[in-house]
Amino acid sequence: MISDFLALFGLTSLRQLHAATARADELKARATALQERLEATKQDSERWKRKSQQTAARLDSANKEAERWKQKDAGHLTELSRLSRAEKLTKLAREHLLLMETKLDVMEGAITVLDRRTRSQKEPSKVAITEPPANTHRD
Amino acid sequence: MTDTPFLSIVVTGRNDDYGGQFARRFIRALTFNIEQLANQNLSAEILLVEWSPVPGRRLLAEEVLTFLPPWCHKWFTSFIVDSRYQEALSLNPNLGYLEYIAKNVGIRRAKGHLILATNTDILFSSALISKMSAGQLIDGRVYRANRIDLKLGIDESRLHNDLLDNPNNHVPRTPIKPPLYAGAAGDFILLDRETLKRLRGFNEVYRMARFGVDHNFLIKARSSGIPIEDIEAPVYHISHTTSFQVAKHIATPKQAERLWGSKWHNHNVIYDNPEEWGLGNAPVTRIGERIWQIDFDWISVAPLTDLRRIVLADVPELNC
């Protein structure tokens, strides 16, 4: 009743005043807390955004690195196949060299034998030594 | 003996005292081997190719027929090869004896189902005779045997299996190994006649050396797809001062060249002998009981060079 009466004159009871003040303080504190949380969330969001950017950059770099290794690996495989081919060619060349050497041995042996046979048959005639060789050119 | 003996044994030599008392050593080994074969009822012919006999000396074949027990004579045949073939065929004037062409002369004329190319100082072990008589050898394969060297100075006058099999009388030696089972191959190469004739014997194209021609035959056999096996029974070798294992340490380079010729690419390069290999075209005259003369004729002499007959070996298992 008294409160209704006081309300007619724009007044309130001390108890009500205290209660309203306490509520206002409480709301103010909640607003501050919300403000702080909002701020923290904002910072968090900012941090995650940066992290995401960093991760994206790292992923990009890793992709680039992977691509580089892929190319390098392909290069190595090409190099390996080239080496293997070179090895085969070297082996083949070596075998042919041995074959040629053997054939040369035989030719050398044959020439030695023929030389000995020629020497044992007769001395070369003086004519053959002193006469100039016949002109085989046809002008 | 039937017309086709089970085994033809081809050896070469001449009465030149090679290694000291050559004829005596040969006759002892020959008698011992014939006795071993006879004990197992194995029919065999022994073909001695007397290459380029020493002028003024009795033929080795005559010596053999004088001292060999008469009952062994029917096993023995000899081919005396005119000395001019050595002169005409050799591509190395320092090399005194074309051993493997001489062996080819015997191989070409062998009648046995199996042919063994061996040497005059090789003795057959009882285990080897058992292996050969067991009838388990397969055509189309080259058989090799481990050679056991007997110690120098061993009493050769009374050869018997106990003496040979006694490890105290052996000189240690590396055993033969796959794929080629090489090592002293000239002392034991055994295979059926058809396969050996298909291969056309030992190398007659590279006539520069005796050294390594036996190994070269194994390479040729493998290149032709013919398997090589260890017969898993040894032969024994009577050591003497000109044995390769002894003489290689003491011979001067000139002596070595005369005995064996120089080293060559015998592991890599093989041959394709002409159809007339083994002096196939040469005229043959009978000059005595069990002795035949291979007369000289230029038609039988291969050209000094026939380079297309020198070819590369193809043995993949050796390239690993």
Coordinates of C-alpha atoms in Angstrom, one line a residue:
Chain A
M1 CA 0.0 0.0 0.0
I2 CA 2.7 2.5 1.1
S3 CA 4.6 1.6 -2.0
D4 CA 1.7 2.3 -4.2
F5 CA 1.1 5.6 -2.4
L6 CA 4.8 6.6 -2.8
A7 CA 4.6 5.6 -6.4
L8 CA 2.0 8.2 -7.0
F9 CA 4.7 10.8 -6.1
G10 CA 7.4 9.2 -8.1
L11 CA 9.0 7.8 -5.0
T12 CA 10.0 4.2 -4.0
S13 CA 10.9 2.5 -0.8
L14 CA 14.4 2.2 0.3
R15 CA 14.3 -1.6 0.1
Q16 CA 13.0 -1.5 -3.5
L17 CA 15.7 1.0 -4.3
H18 CA 18.3 -1.2 -2.9
A19 CA 16.9 -4.2 -4.8
A20 CA 16.8 -2.3 -8.0
T21 CA 20.3 -1.0 -7.5
A22 CA 21.6 -4.5 -6.8
R23 CA 19.8 -5.8 -10.0
A24 CA 21.3 -3.0 -12.0
D25 CA 24.8 -3.8 -10.7
E26 CA 24.2 -7.4 -11.4
L27 CA 23.1 -6.7 -15.0
K28 CA 26.1 -4.3 -15.4
A29 CA 28.4 -7.1 -14.2
R30 CA 26.8 -9.6 -16.6
A31 CA 27.2 -7.1 -19.4
T32 CA 30.8 -6.6 -18.6
A33 CA 31.4 -10.4 -18.4
L34 CA 29.6 -10.8 -21.8
Q35 CA 31.7 -8.0 -23.2
E36 CA 34.9 -9.8 -21.9
R37 CA 33.7 -13.1 -23.3
L38 CA 32.9 -11.5 -26.6
E39 CA 36.3 -10.0 -26.7
A40 CA 38.0 -13.3 -25.8
T41 CA 35.9 -15.1 -28.5
K42 CA 36.9 -12.5 -31.0
Q43 CA 40.6 -13.0 -30.1
D44 CA 40.1 -16.8 -30.3
S45 CA 38.5 -16.5 -33.6
E46 CA 41.3 -14.3 -34.8
R47 CA 43.9 -16.8 -33.5
W48 CA 42.1 -19.7 -35.3
K49 CA 41.9 -17.7 -38.5
R50 CA 45.7 -17.0 -38.3
K51 CA 46.3 -20.7 -37.6
S52 CA 44.1 -21.7 -40.5
Q53 CA 46.0 -19.4 -42.8
Q54 CA 49.3 -20.8 -41.5
T55 CA 48.1 -24.4 -42.0
A56 CA 46.9 -23.5 -45.5
A57 CA 50.3 -22.0 -46.3
R58 CA 52.0 -25.1 -44.9
L59 CA 49.7 -27.4 -46.9
D60 CA 50.5 -25.4 -50.0
S61 CA 54.2 -25.6 -49.3
A62 CA 53.9 -29.3 -48.6
N63 CA 52.0 -29.8 -51.9
K64 CA 54.7 -27.9 -53.7
E65 CA 57.4 -30.0 -51.9
A66 CA 55.5 -33.2 -52.8
E67 CA 55.4 -32.1 -56.4
R68 CA 59.1 -31.3 -56.4
W69 CA 59.9 -34.8 -55.0
K70 CA 57.7 -36.4 -57.5
Q71 CA 59.6 -34.7 -60.2
K72 CA 62.9 -35.5 -58.6
D73 CA 61.8 -39.2 -58.3
A74 CA 60.8 -39.3 -61.9
G75 CA 64.2 -37.8 -62.7
H76 CA 65.9 -40.5 -60.6
L77 CA 63.9 -43.2 -62.3
T78 CA 64.9 -41.8 -65.7
E79 CA 68.5 -41.6 -64.5
L80 CA 68.3 -45.2 -63.2
S81 CA 67.0 -46.5 -66.5
R82 CA 69.7 -44.5 -68.3
L83 CA 72.4 -46.1 -66.1
S84 CA 71.0 -49.5 -66.6
R85 CA 71.0 -49.0 -70.3
A86 CA 74.5 -47.6 -70.2
E87 CA 75.6 -50.7 -68.2
K88 CA 74.1 -53.0 -70.8
L89 CA 75.8 -51.1 -73.6
T90 CA 79.1 -51.2 -71.7
K91 CA 78.9 -54.9 -71.3
L92 CA 78.0 -55.4 -74.9
A93 CA 80.9 -53.2 -75.9
R94 CA 83.3 -55.1 -73.7
E95 CA 82.2 -58.4 -75.1
H96 CA 82.7 -57.1 -78.6
L97 CA 86.1 -55.7 -77.6
L98 CA 87.1 -59.2 -76.4
L99 CA 85.8 -60.7 -79.6
M100 CA 87.8 -58.2 -81.6
E101 CA 90.9 -58.8 -79.5
T102 CA 90.6 -62.6 -80.1
K103 CA 90.2 -62.1 -83.8
L104 CA 93.2 -59.8 -83.8
D105 CA 95.2 -62.4 -82.0
V106 CA 94.3 -64.9 -84.7
M107 CA 95.2 -62.5 -87.4
E108 CA 98.5 -61.7 -85.7
G109 CA 99.2 -65.4 -85.4
A110 CA 98.4 -65.9 -89.1
I111 CA 100.6 -63.0 -90.1
T112 CA 103.5 -64.4 -88.0
V113 CA 103.1 -67.8 -89.5
L114 CA 103.0 -66.4 -93.1
D115 CA 106.0 -64.2 -92.4
R116 CA 108.0 -67.2 -91.1
R117 CA 107.0 -69.3 -94.1
T118 CA 107.9 -66.5 -96.5
R119 CA 111.3 -65.9 -94.9
S120 CA 112.1 -69.6 -94.9
Q121 CA 111.2 -70.0 -98.6
K122 CA 113.6 -67.5 -100.3
E123 CA 115.4 -64.3 -100.0
P124 CA 113.6 -61.3 -101.6
S125 CA 115.2 -60.6 -105.0
K126 CA 117.1 -57.4 -105.6
V127 CA 114.8 -56.5 -108.5
A128 CA 111.9 -56.4 -106.2
I129 CA 113.7 -54.2 -103.7
T130 CA 115.4 -51.7 -106.2
E131 CA 112.7 -51.4 -108.9
P132 CA 110.2 -48.7 -108.2
P133 CA 106.6 -50.0 -107.8
A134 CA 104.6 -50.1 -111.0
N135 CA 102.4 -47.0 -111.5
T136 CA 98.9 -48.1 -110.8
H137 CA 97.3 -44.8 -111.5
R138 CA 95.2 -44.4 -114.6
D139 CA 95.3 -40.8 -115.8
Chain B
M1 CA 84.0 -106.5 -78.7
T2 CA 80.8 -105.3 -80.5
D3 CA 81.1 -102.7 -83.2
T4 CA 79.7 -100.0 -80.9
P5 CA 81.6 -100.0 -77.6
F6 CA 80.0 -98.5 -74.6
L7 CA 82.9 -96.0 -74.1
S8 CA 85.6 -94.5 -76.3
I9 CA 88.5 -93.1 -74.4
V10 CA 90.4 -90.4 -76.3
V11 CA 93.9 -89.5 -75.3
T12 CA 96.9 -87.9 -77.0
G13 CA 100.6 -88.1 -76.6
R14 CA 103.9 -89.0 -78.3
N15 CA 107.1 -90.7 -77.4
D16 CA 108.9 -87.5 -76.2
D17 CA 109.4 -88.3 -72.6
Y18 CA 107.0 -85.5 -71.6
G19 CA 107.3 -85.2 -67.8
G20 CA 109.9 -88.0 -67.7
Q21 CA 109.2 -91.6 -68.5
F22 CA 106.0 -90.6 -70.3
A23 CA 105.5 -94.0 -72.1
R24 CA 105.9 -96.0 -68.9
R25 CA 103.5 -93.7 -67.0
F26 CA 101.0 -94.0 -69.8
I27 CA 101.2 -97.7 -70.1
R28 CA 100.7 -98.2 -66.3
A29 CA 97.6 -95.9 -66.3
L30 CA 96.2 -97.5 -69.4
T31 CA 96.6 -101.1 -68.1
F32 CA 95.1 -100.0 -64.7
N33 CA 92.1 -98.4 -66.4
I34 CA 91.5 -101.3 -68.8
E35 CA 91.5 -103.7 -65.9
Q36 CA 89.0 -101.6 -64.0
L37 CA 86.7 -101.5 -67.0
A38 CA 87.1 -105.2 -67.8
N39 CA 86.2 -106.1 -64.2
Q40 CA 82.9 -104.4 -64.6
N41 CA 82.4 -105.9 -68.1
L42 CA 82.3 -102.4 -69.7
S43 CA 83.2 -102.5 -73.4
A44 CA 85.6 -99.7 -74.4
E45 CA 88.0 -98.6 -77.0
I46 CA 91.1 -96.5 -76.2
L47 CA 92.1 -94.2 -79.0
L48 CA 95.6 -92.8 -78.8
V49 CA 96.2 -89.9 -81.1
E50 CA 100.0 -89.6 -81.6
W51 CA 100.3 -86.1 -82.8
S52 CA 103.4 -85.1 -84.7
P53 CA 105.6 -88.0 -83.6
V54 CA 109.3 -87.3 -82.7
P55 CA 111.5 -88.1 -85.7
G56 CA 113.9 -90.9 -85.1
R57 CA 112.1 -92.3 -82.1
R58 CA 109.9 -95.3 -81.9
L59 CA 106.2 -94.6 -82.1
L60 CA 104.4 -94.4 -78.7
A61 CA 101.8 -96.8 -80.2
E62 CA 104.5 -99.4 -80.8
E63 CA 105.8 -98.9 -77.3
V64 CA 102.3 -99.4 -75.9
L65 CA 101.6 -102.5 -77.9
T66 CA 105.0 -103.9 -76.8
F67 CA 104.4 -103.5 -73.1
L68 CA 100.6 -103.6 -72.8
P69 CA 99.4 -107.1 -71.7
P70 CA 98.3 -108.9 -74.9
W71 CA 94.7 -109.4 -73.7
C72 CA 94.4 -105.6 -73.6
H73 CA 95.4 -105.1 -77.3
K74 CA 91.9 -105.4 -78.7
W75 CA 90.9 -102.3 -76.7
F76 CA 93.6 -100.2 -78.2
T77 CA 93.7 -98.2 -81.5
S78 CA 96.2 -95.5 -82.5
F79 CA 96.2 -92.7 -85.0
I80 CA 99.5 -91.3 -86.0
V81 CA 99.2 -87.7 -87.3
D82 CA 101.7 -86.5 -89.8
S83 CA 103.9 -83.8 -88.3
R84 CA 103.2 -81.4 -91.1
Y85 CA 99.7 -80.8 -89.6
Q86 CA 101.3 -79.2 -86.5
E87 CA 103.3 -76.9 -88.7
A88 CA 100.4 -76.1 -91.1
L89 CA 97.7 -75.5 -88.5
S90 CA 99.6 -73.7 -85.7
L91 CA 99.0 -70.0 -85.3
N92 CA 101.6 -69.8 -82.6
P93 CA 105.1 -71.0 -83.7
N94 CA 106.2 -71.2 -80.0
L95 CA 103.5 -73.7 -79.2
G96 CA 104.8 -77.2 -79.6
Y97 CA 101.7 -79.3 -79.5
L98 CA 98.1 -78.7 -80.6
E99 CA 96.6 -81.0 -78.0
Y100 CA 93.0 -80.4 -78.5
I101 CA 93.0 -80.7 -82.3
A102 CA 94.8 -84.0 -81.7
K103 CA 91.9 -85.0 -79.3
N104 CA 89.4 -84.0 -82.0
V105 CA 91.1 -86.4 -84.4
G106 CA 90.3 -89.3 -82.0
I107 CA 86.8 -87.9 -81.1
R108 CA 85.9 -87.7 -84.8
R109 CA 86.8 -91.4 -85.3
A110 CA 85.4 -92.7 -82.0
K111 CA 82.7 -95.4 -82.2
G112 CA 81.6 -95.6 -78.6
H113 CA 78.2 -94.5 -77.3
L114 CA 80.0 -92.3 -74.8
I115 CA 83.2 -90.5 -75.4
L116 CA 85.6 -89.5 -72.7
A117 CA 88.3 -87.0 -73.6
T118 CA 91.0 -87.4 -71.0
N119 CA 94.8 -87.5 -70.5
T120 CA 97.4 -90.2 -70.4
D121 CA 98.1 -89.8 -66.7
I122 CA 94.5 -90.1 -65.4
L123 CA 93.4 -93.1 -63.4
F124 CA 89.7 -94.1 -63.0
S125 CA 88.4 -94.5 -59.4
S126 CA 86.4 -97.6 -58.6
A127 CA 83.5 -95.2 -57.8
L128 CA 83.7 -93.7 -61.3
I129 CA 83.6 -97.2 -62.9
S130 CA 80.5 -98.0 -60.8
K131 CA 78.9 -94.7 -61.9
M132 CA 79.6 -95.5 -65.6
S133 CA 78.3 -99.1 -65.3
A134 CA 75.2 -98.1 -63.5
G135 CA 73.5 -97.1 -66.7
Q136 CA 72.2 -93.8 -65.3
L137 CA 74.2 -91.4 -67.5
I138 CA 71.9 -89.3 -69.6
D139 CA 72.6 -88.4 -73.3
G140 CA 72.8 -84.7 -74.0
R141 CA 74.8 -83.8 -70.9
V142 CA 78.5 -83.1 -70.2
Y143 CA 79.8 -85.0 -67.2
R144 CA 82.7 -83.7 -65.3
A145 CA 84.7 -85.3 -62.5
N146 CA 86.8 -84.0 -59.6
R147 CA 90.5 -84.6 -60.2
I148 CA 92.5 -85.8 -57.2
D149 CA 96.2 -85.2 -57.5
L150 CA 98.3 -88.0 -56.1
K151 CA 101.4 -86.9 -54.2
L152 CA 104.6 -86.7 -56.2
G153 CA 106.9 -89.7 -55.5
I154 CA 104.1 -92.1 -54.8
D155 CA 104.9 -95.7 -55.7
E156 CA 103.3 -95.9 -59.2
S157 CA 104.7 -99.4 -59.9
R158 CA 101.8 -101.1 -58.1
L159 CA 98.6 -99.2 -58.7
H160 CA 95.6 -100.4 -56.8
N161 CA 92.3 -98.8 -55.5
D162 CA 93.4 -98.8 -51.9
L163 CA 96.5 -96.7 -52.7
L164 CA 94.4 -94.3 -54.8
D165 CA 91.5 -94.0 -52.4
N166 CA 93.8 -93.3 -49.4
P167 CA 93.5 -89.6 -48.5
N168 CA 97.1 -89.6 -47.2
N169 CA 98.2 -89.9 -50.8
H170 CA 96.1 -86.9 -52.0
V171 CA 97.1 -83.3 -52.6
P172 CA 94.2 -81.0 -51.5
R173 CA 92.5 -79.3 -54.4
T174 CA 89.4 -77.1 -54.8
P175 CA 86.4 -79.2 -55.9
I176 CA 84.6 -78.4 -59.1
K177 CA 81.6 -76.1 -58.8
P178 CA 78.5 -75.2 -60.9
P179 CA 77.6 -73.9 -63.3
L180 CA 80.6 -75.1 -65.4
Y181 CA 82.3 -77.6 -63.0
A182 CA 85.5 -76.3 -64.5
G183 CA 89.0 -77.0 -63.3
A184 CA 91.3 -79.5 -65.0
A185 CA 88.5 -80.1 -67.5
G186 CA 90.9 -81.6 -70.0
D187 CA 91.3 -84.5 -67.7
F188 CA 87.7 -85.5 -67.8
I189 CA 85.0 -84.5 -70.3
L190 CA 82.4 -87.3 -70.8
L191 CA 79.4 -87.1 -73.0
D192 CA 77.5 -89.1 -75.7
R193 CA 79.0 -89.2 -79.1
E194 CA 76.1 -87.6 -80.9
T195 CA 76.2 -84.5 -78.7
L196 CA 79.9 -84.2 -78.9
K197 CA 79.9 -84.4 -82.6
R198 CA 77.1 -81.9 -82.8
L199 CA 79.4 -79.5 -80.8
R200 CA 82.2 -80.4 -83.2
G201 CA 84.7 -81.1 -80.5
F202 CA 87.2 -78.7 -79.1
N203 CA 88.1 -75.3 -80.5
E204 CA 90.0 -75.6 -83.8
V205 CA 89.7 -71.9 -84.8
Y206 CA 91.8 -70.3 -82.0
R207 CA 95.0 -72.3 -82.6
M208 CA 97.2 -70.1 -80.4
A209 CA 97.2 -71.9 -77.1
R210 CA 96.6 -75.2 -75.3
F211 CA 95.8 -73.3 -72.1
G212 CA 92.1 -72.9 -71.4
V213 CA 90.8 -74.8 -74.5
D214 CA 89.1 -77.4 -72.2
H215 CA 87.4 -74.6 -70.3
N216 CA 86.4 -73.0 -73.6
F217 CA 84.7 -76.3 -74.5
L218 CA 82.5 -76.1 -71.4
I219 CA 81.6 -72.5 -72.3
K220 CA 80.7 -73.7 -75.8
A221 CA 78.5 -76.5 -74.3
R222 CA 76.6 -74.1 -72.0
S223 CA 76.2 -71.6 -74.8
S224 CA 74.7 -74.4 -76.8
G225 CA 72.2 -75.1 -74.0
I226 CA 73.9 -78.4 -72.9
P227 CA 73.8 -79.0 -69.1
I228 CA 77.0 -79.8 -67.3
E229 CA 77.0 -82.1 -64.3
D230 CA 79.4 -83.5 -61.7
I231 CA 79.5 -87.3 -62.1
E232 CA 80.2 -87.4 -58.3
A233 CA 83.1 -89.8 -58.5
P234 CA 86.7 -88.7 -58.9
V235 CA 89.6 -89.5 -61.2
Y236 CA 93.2 -89.6 -59.9
H237 CA 96.1 -87.8 -61.5
I238 CA 99.7 -89.0 -61.3
S239 CA 101.6 -85.9 -60.7
H240 CA 104.8 -85.2 -62.6
T241 CA 107.1 -82.3 -63.1
T242 CA 105.3 -81.0 -66.2
S243 CA 101.8 -81.2 -64.7
F244 CA 100.3 -77.8 -65.0
Q245 CA 99.7 -77.5 -61.3
V246 CA 103.5 -78.1 -60.6
A247 CA 105.1 -76.6 -63.7
K248 CA 103.1 -73.3 -63.7
H249 CA 105.2 -72.3 -60.6
I250 CA 108.6 -73.2 -62.1
A251 CA 108.4 -72.7 -65.9
T252 CA 110.1 -69.7 -67.4
P253 CA 107.7 -67.5 -69.5
K254 CA 109.3 -69.0 -72.7
Q255 CA 108.8 -72.6 -71.4
A256 CA 105.2 -71.7 -70.4
E257 CA 104.5 -70.3 -73.9
R258 CA 105.8 -73.5 -75.5
L259 CA 103.8 -75.7 -73.2
W260 CA 100.5 -73.9 -73.0
G261 CA 100.6 -70.7 -75.1
S262 CA 99.4 -67.4 -73.6
K263 CA 96.2 -66.6 -71.7
W264 CA 93.3 -65.6 -73.9
H265 CA 89.6 -64.7 -73.7
N266 CA 88.5 -68.4 -73.4
H267 CA 85.7 -67.5 -71.0
N268 CA 84.0 -65.1 -73.3
V269 CA 84.6 -66.1 -76.9
I270 CA 83.7 -69.5 -78.4
Y271 CA 84.0 -71.1 -81.8
D272 CA 82.1 -72.7 -84.6
N273 CA 84.4 -75.4 -86.0
P274 CA 84.1 -76.2 -89.7
E275 CA 82.4 -79.4 -90.9
E276 CA 85.8 -81.1 -91.5
W277 CA 86.9 -80.7 -87.9
G278 CA 89.2 -83.4 -86.5
L279 CA 91.0 -83.6 -89.8
G280 CA 87.9 -85.2 -91.2
N281 CA 89.1 -84.9 -94.8
A282 CA 92.5 -86.3 -94.2
P283 CA 93.5 -89.6 -95.9
V284 CA 94.0 -92.5 -93.5
T285 CA 96.3 -95.4 -94.1
R286 CA 96.7 -98.5 -92.0
I287 CA 100.3 -98.9 -91.1
G288 CA 100.2 -101.7 -88.6
E289 CA 98.2 -103.9 -86.3
R290 CA 95.8 -101.4 -84.6
I291 CA 97.8 -98.4 -85.9
W292 CA 96.6 -95.9 -88.5
Q293 CA 98.4 -93.1 -90.2
I294 CA 96.7 -89.7 -90.8
D295 CA 98.5 -88.6 -94.0
F296 CA 99.1 -85.0 -94.8
D297 CA 97.0 -83.3 -97.4
W298 CA 96.5 -79.5 -97.7
I299 CA 92.8 -80.2 -98.3
S300 CA 92.5 -81.1 -94.6
V301 CA 94.2 -78.0 -93.3
A302 CA 91.8 -75.3 -92.2
P303 CA 92.5 -71.7 -93.4
L304 CA 94.9 -69.7 -91.1
T305 CA 92.1 -67.3 -90.4
D306 CA 88.3 -67.9 -90.5
L307 CA 87.2 -65.0 -88.3
R308 CA 83.5 -65.5 -88.7
R309 CA 83.9 -68.8 -86.8
I310 CA 85.0 -66.8 -83.7
V311 CA 81.8 -65.9 -81.9
L312 CA 80.6 -64.6 -78.6
A313 CA 79.7 -66.9 -75.8
D314 CA 76.2 -66.8 -74.4
V315 CA 76.1 -68.2 -70.8
P316 CA 73.6 -66.0 -68.9
E317 CA 74.4 -67.7 -65.5
L318 CA 78.0 -66.5 -65.8
N319 CA 76.9 -62.8 -66.2
C320 CA 75.1 -62.6 -62.8

